[in-house]
Amino acid sequence: MKKIAPSILSADFAKLGEEIHAVEKAGADWIHVDVMDGHFVPNITIGPPVVKSIKKVAQRPLDVHLMIQEPEKYIHDFIEAGADVVSIHPESTPHTQRALAMIRDAGAKASVALNPATPLFVLDHIWEDLDMVLLMTVNPGFGGQKFIPEMANKIQNLKKKIERMNPDILIEIDGGVSGDNIEKLSQAGADVFVAGSAIFGAEDYAVVITDMKSKI
Ligand code: DX5
Ligand code: ZN
């Protein structure tokens, strides 16, 4: 079952609870939470206390994307706060496998997020540790950027590898996803579609999410 995961980065932070209710009512499957530290990416967002507050109002799983240096220092805090799926970047730690094992040990689904220029061979020795691979389809740091066209091939290549290695692993894509490109990206093999500006920038969230779901 393919999923739509609205990224709250583009929501109105002054009324986050209402925004989460609104996208859930509109058909969101997961809530995507972007955590940025001002070091790994040039932007700062939120930490575990906000995730804990979101957990109290959200009915859908929290998909927490850690764009932070040394994620292993904070994995427990985010899972304790309510993260159901946690993505870490191998570019942000020398201990990718350790970080993934920590996520599973703490009871969440484990995922690696790859920057656009990070090759797929970084996955070669961690297949056993993965529930999902998040392919960044823009450079991480900001919402509202343009999808990098070459990433469509990367999705296809990842799909082929996953079919060989472990077909249960999900492919999530994040950045520049909209009603205009989602059909093609679904055909390329993506399973979970993060969308921030395309959903929260619209008048009616249900119109966008329904349109996206009809295309995947
Ligand atoms: C970017 C974040 C994304 C972002 C996507 O670093 O990881 O989740 O919110 O936003 P859009 O859909 O606007 O590209
Ligand atoms: Zn994200």
Short mmCIF file of C-alpha atoms and ligand atoms in Angstrom, two decimals:
data_model
loop_
_atom_site.label_atom_id
_atom_site.label_comp_id
_atom_site.label_asym_id
_atom_site.label_seq_id
_atom_site.Cartn_x
_atom_site.Cartn_y
_atom_site.Cartn_z
CA MET A 1 0.00 0.00 0.00
CA LYS A 2 1.63 3.27 -1.13
CA LYS A 3 1.62 6.19 1.29
CA ILE A 4 1.48 9.98 1.31
CA ALA A 5 3.50 11.65 4.08
CA PRO A 6 2.91 15.41 4.35
CA SER A 7 6.01 17.23 5.66
CA ILE A 8 5.03 19.62 8.45
CA LEU A 9 8.04 21.78 7.56
CA SER A 10 5.66 23.71 5.30
CA ALA A 11 2.81 23.81 7.86
CA ASP A 12 1.90 26.81 10.00
CA PHE A 13 3.96 26.13 13.14
CA ALA A 14 1.73 28.43 15.19
CA LYS A 15 -1.11 25.94 14.76
CA LEU A 16 0.68 22.67 14.28
CA GLY A 17 -1.96 20.52 16.00
CA GLU A 18 -4.72 21.84 13.74
CA GLU A 19 -2.53 21.41 10.67
CA ILE A 20 -1.84 17.77 11.57
CA HIS A 21 -5.56 17.10 12.12
CA ALA A 22 -6.30 18.72 8.77
CA VAL A 23 -3.87 16.61 6.73
CA GLU A 24 -4.93 13.45 8.54
CA LYS A 25 -8.56 14.21 7.72
CA ALA A 26 -7.47 14.88 4.14
CA GLY A 27 -5.98 11.38 3.83
CA ALA A 28 -2.37 11.56 5.05
CA ASP A 29 -0.91 8.12 5.83
CA TRP A 30 2.16 9.25 7.78
CA ILE A 31 3.24 12.59 9.25
CA HIS A 32 6.76 13.52 8.09
CA VAL A 33 8.77 15.47 10.65
CA ASP A 34 11.97 17.21 9.49
CA VAL A 35 14.59 17.67 12.20
CA MET A 36 17.45 20.01 11.26
CA ASP A 37 20.39 21.09 13.41
CA GLY A 38 22.04 23.99 11.53
CA HIS A 39 25.19 21.85 11.07
CA PHE A 40 24.35 18.92 8.83
CA VAL A 41 21.99 21.22 6.93
CA PRO A 42 21.89 25.04 6.88
CA ASN A 43 18.57 25.31 8.72
CA ILE A 44 17.25 24.70 12.25
CA THR A 45 13.82 23.26 13.01
CA ILE A 46 12.58 21.24 15.95
CA GLY A 47 13.68 18.71 18.59
CA PRO A 48 12.24 15.93 20.77
CA PRO A 49 9.90 18.16 22.89
CA VAL A 50 7.98 19.21 19.79
CA VAL A 51 7.81 15.61 18.57
CA LYS A 52 6.39 14.67 21.98
CA SER A 53 3.67 17.31 21.64
CA ILE A 54 2.88 16.25 18.07
CA LYS A 55 2.56 12.63 19.24
CA LYS A 56 -0.30 13.65 21.54
CA VAL A 57 -2.41 14.93 18.65
CA ALA A 58 -1.32 12.79 15.69
CA GLN A 59 -3.22 9.61 14.89
CA ARG A 60 -0.94 8.53 12.06
CA PRO A 61 2.64 7.21 12.45
CA LEU A 62 5.36 9.83 12.88
CA ASP A 63 8.04 9.56 10.20
CA VAL A 64 11.00 11.41 11.69
CA HIS A 65 13.77 12.51 9.30
CA LEU A 66 16.94 13.38 11.22
CA MET A 67 19.12 15.85 9.33
CA ILE A 68 21.56 16.21 12.21
CA GLN A 69 25.23 15.46 12.94
CA GLU A 70 25.88 12.42 15.16
CA PRO A 71 22.27 11.22 15.13
CA GLU A 72 23.09 8.36 17.51
CA LYS A 73 23.23 10.89 20.36
CA TYR A 74 19.52 11.70 19.91
CA ILE A 75 17.89 8.54 18.54
CA HIS A 76 16.57 7.42 21.94
CA ASP A 77 15.14 10.85 22.71
CA PHE A 78 13.20 10.98 19.43
CA ILE A 79 11.83 7.45 19.80
CA GLU A 80 10.86 8.09 23.40
CA ALA A 81 9.10 11.24 22.17
CA GLY A 82 7.03 9.11 19.77
CA ALA A 83 8.88 8.58 16.48
CA ASP A 84 7.61 5.44 14.71
CA VAL A 85 10.00 5.52 11.74
CA VAL A 86 13.43 7.16 12.02
CA SER A 87 15.66 8.07 9.07
CA ILE A 88 19.33 8.91 9.61
CA HIS A 89 21.84 10.16 7.03
CA PRO A 90 25.00 8.06 6.54
CA GLU A 91 26.71 11.34 5.56
CA SER A 92 26.20 12.53 9.14
CA THR A 93 27.83 9.67 11.09
CA PRO A 94 30.76 7.27 10.73
CA HIS A 95 28.58 4.60 12.43
CA THR A 96 25.59 4.08 10.15
CA GLN A 97 24.99 0.43 11.07
CA ARG A 98 25.23 1.18 14.78
CA ALA A 99 22.70 4.00 14.45
CA LEU A 100 20.27 1.75 12.52
CA ALA A 101 20.58 -0.99 15.13
CA MET A 102 19.89 1.56 17.87
CA ILE A 103 16.67 2.60 16.11
CA ARG A 104 15.38 -0.97 15.93
CA ASP A 105 16.46 -1.80 19.47
CA ALA A 106 14.45 1.19 20.67
CA GLY A 107 11.37 -0.17 18.88
CA ALA A 108 11.09 1.98 15.73
CA LYS A 109 11.47 1.24 12.01
CA ALA A 110 14.97 1.99 10.73
CA SER A 111 15.74 3.94 7.58
CA VAL A 112 18.72 5.59 5.89
CA ALA A 113 18.29 8.84 4.01
CA LEU A 114 20.64 9.43 1.08
CA ASN A 115 21.52 12.87 -0.27
CA PRO A 116 21.15 13.24 -4.05
CA ALA A 117 24.90 12.78 -4.68
CA THR A 118 25.34 9.83 -2.28
CA PRO A 119 25.76 6.59 -4.27
CA LEU A 120 23.58 3.54 -3.63
CA PHE A 121 26.58 1.36 -2.79
CA VAL A 122 26.54 2.80 0.75
CA LEU A 123 23.64 0.38 1.24
CA ASP A 124 25.77 -2.65 0.40
CA HIS A 125 26.57 -3.71 3.95
CA ILE A 126 23.44 -2.63 5.77
CA TRP A 127 20.60 -4.40 3.94
CA GLU A 128 19.78 -6.50 7.00
CA ASP A 129 19.39 -3.38 9.14
CA LEU A 130 16.91 -1.53 6.94
CA ASP A 131 13.13 -1.20 6.89
CA MET A 132 13.19 1.71 4.45
CA VAL A 133 15.50 3.83 2.27
CA LEU A 134 14.70 7.52 1.95
CA LEU A 135 16.01 9.02 -1.28
CA MET A 136 16.42 12.78 -1.10
CA THR A 137 15.25 14.19 -4.39
CA VAL A 138 16.47 17.70 -3.46
CA ASN A 139 19.45 18.70 -1.32
CA PRO A 140 18.15 18.62 2.26
CA GLY A 141 17.59 21.79 4.27
CA PHE A 142 14.53 23.55 2.92
CA GLY A 143 11.03 22.95 1.67
CA GLY A 144 9.83 24.22 -1.68
CA GLN A 145 12.87 23.25 -3.79
CA LYS A 146 12.77 21.82 -7.30
CA PHE A 147 12.90 18.04 -7.86
CA ILE A 148 16.30 17.00 -9.30
CA PRO A 149 15.36 15.16 -12.54
CA GLU A 150 18.24 12.65 -12.40
CA MET A 151 16.71 11.24 -9.19
CA ALA A 152 14.05 9.40 -11.20
CA ASN A 153 16.83 7.05 -12.44
CA LYS A 154 18.15 6.65 -8.91
CA ILE A 155 14.71 5.50 -7.73
CA GLN A 156 14.62 2.90 -10.52
CA ASN A 157 18.11 1.66 -9.71
CA LEU A 158 17.27 1.40 -6.02
CA LYS A 159 14.07 -0.49 -6.83
CA LYS A 160 16.07 -3.08 -8.81
CA LYS A 161 18.56 -3.52 -5.96
CA ILE A 162 15.78 -3.88 -3.39
CA GLU A 163 14.03 -6.53 -5.48
CA ARG A 164 17.27 -8.53 -5.36
CA MET A 165 18.24 -7.87 -1.75
CA ASN A 166 14.97 -7.60 0.25
CA PRO A 167 11.66 -6.64 -1.41
CA ASP A 168 10.15 -5.75 1.98
CA ILE A 169 12.25 -2.58 2.19
CA LEU A 170 10.22 0.54 1.35
CA ILE A 171 11.44 3.38 -0.86
CA GLU A 172 10.53 6.84 0.37
CA ILE A 173 11.22 9.96 -1.69
CA ASP A 174 11.49 13.47 -0.32
CA GLY A 175 11.79 16.83 -2.05
CA GLY A 176 9.97 18.53 -4.88
CA VAL A 177 7.21 15.88 -5.07
CA SER A 178 3.92 17.18 -6.47
CA GLY A 179 0.82 16.13 -8.37
CA ASP A 180 2.76 16.82 -11.57
CA ASN A 181 5.55 14.26 -11.08
CA ILE A 182 4.15 11.75 -8.56
CA GLU A 183 2.77 9.32 -11.14
CA LYS A 184 6.12 8.93 -12.88
CA LEU A 185 7.93 8.59 -9.53
CA SER A 186 5.50 5.93 -8.39
CA GLN A 187 6.12 4.02 -11.63
CA ALA A 188 9.87 4.33 -10.98
CA GLY A 189 9.32 2.35 -7.77
CA ALA A 190 8.70 4.76 -4.86
CA ASP A 191 6.35 3.59 -2.07
CA VAL A 192 6.17 6.57 0.31
CA PHE A 193 5.86 10.13 -0.98
CA VAL A 194 6.85 13.06 1.23
CA ALA A 195 5.33 16.36 0.14
CA GLY A 196 5.55 19.65 2.01
CA SER A 197 4.88 22.72 -0.08
CA ALA A 198 2.65 20.88 -2.58
CA ILE A 199 0.22 19.99 0.23
CA PHE A 200 0.51 22.80 2.80
CA GLY A 201 0.77 25.42 0.06
CA ALA A 202 -2.64 24.42 -1.29
CA GLU A 203 -6.04 25.87 -0.33
CA ASP A 204 -7.61 22.45 0.14
CA TYR A 205 -5.33 19.68 1.43
CA ALA A 206 -7.84 16.95 0.57
CA VAL A 207 -7.91 17.94 -3.11
CA VAL A 208 -4.12 17.57 -3.39
CA ILE A 209 -3.84 14.35 -1.38
CA THR A 210 -6.77 12.73 -3.23
CA ASP A 211 -5.20 13.70 -6.56
CA MET A 212 -1.81 12.30 -5.46
CA LYS A 213 -3.40 9.05 -4.28
CA SER A 214 -5.23 8.60 -7.58
CA LYS A 215 -1.86 8.86 -9.38
CA ILE A 216 0.17 6.42 -7.26
C1 DX5 B 1 13.91 18.89 2.90
C2 DX5 B 1 12.99 18.07 3.75
C3 DX5 B 1 11.70 17.79 3.11
C4 DX5 B 1 10.89 19.01 2.75
C5 DX5 B 1 10.15 18.68 1.49
O1 DX5 B 1 15.17 18.93 3.47
O2 DX5 B 1 13.58 16.83 4.09
O3 DX5 B 1 10.92 16.85 3.84
O4 DX5 B 1 9.98 19.40 3.73
O5 DX5 B 1 9.49 19.83 1.07
P1 DX5 B 1 8.89 19.98 -0.40
O6 DX5 B 1 7.89 18.89 -0.58
O7 DX5 B 1 8.30 21.34 -0.39
O8 DX5 B 1 10.05 19.84 -1.37
ZN ZN B 2 12.29 15.24 5.02
#
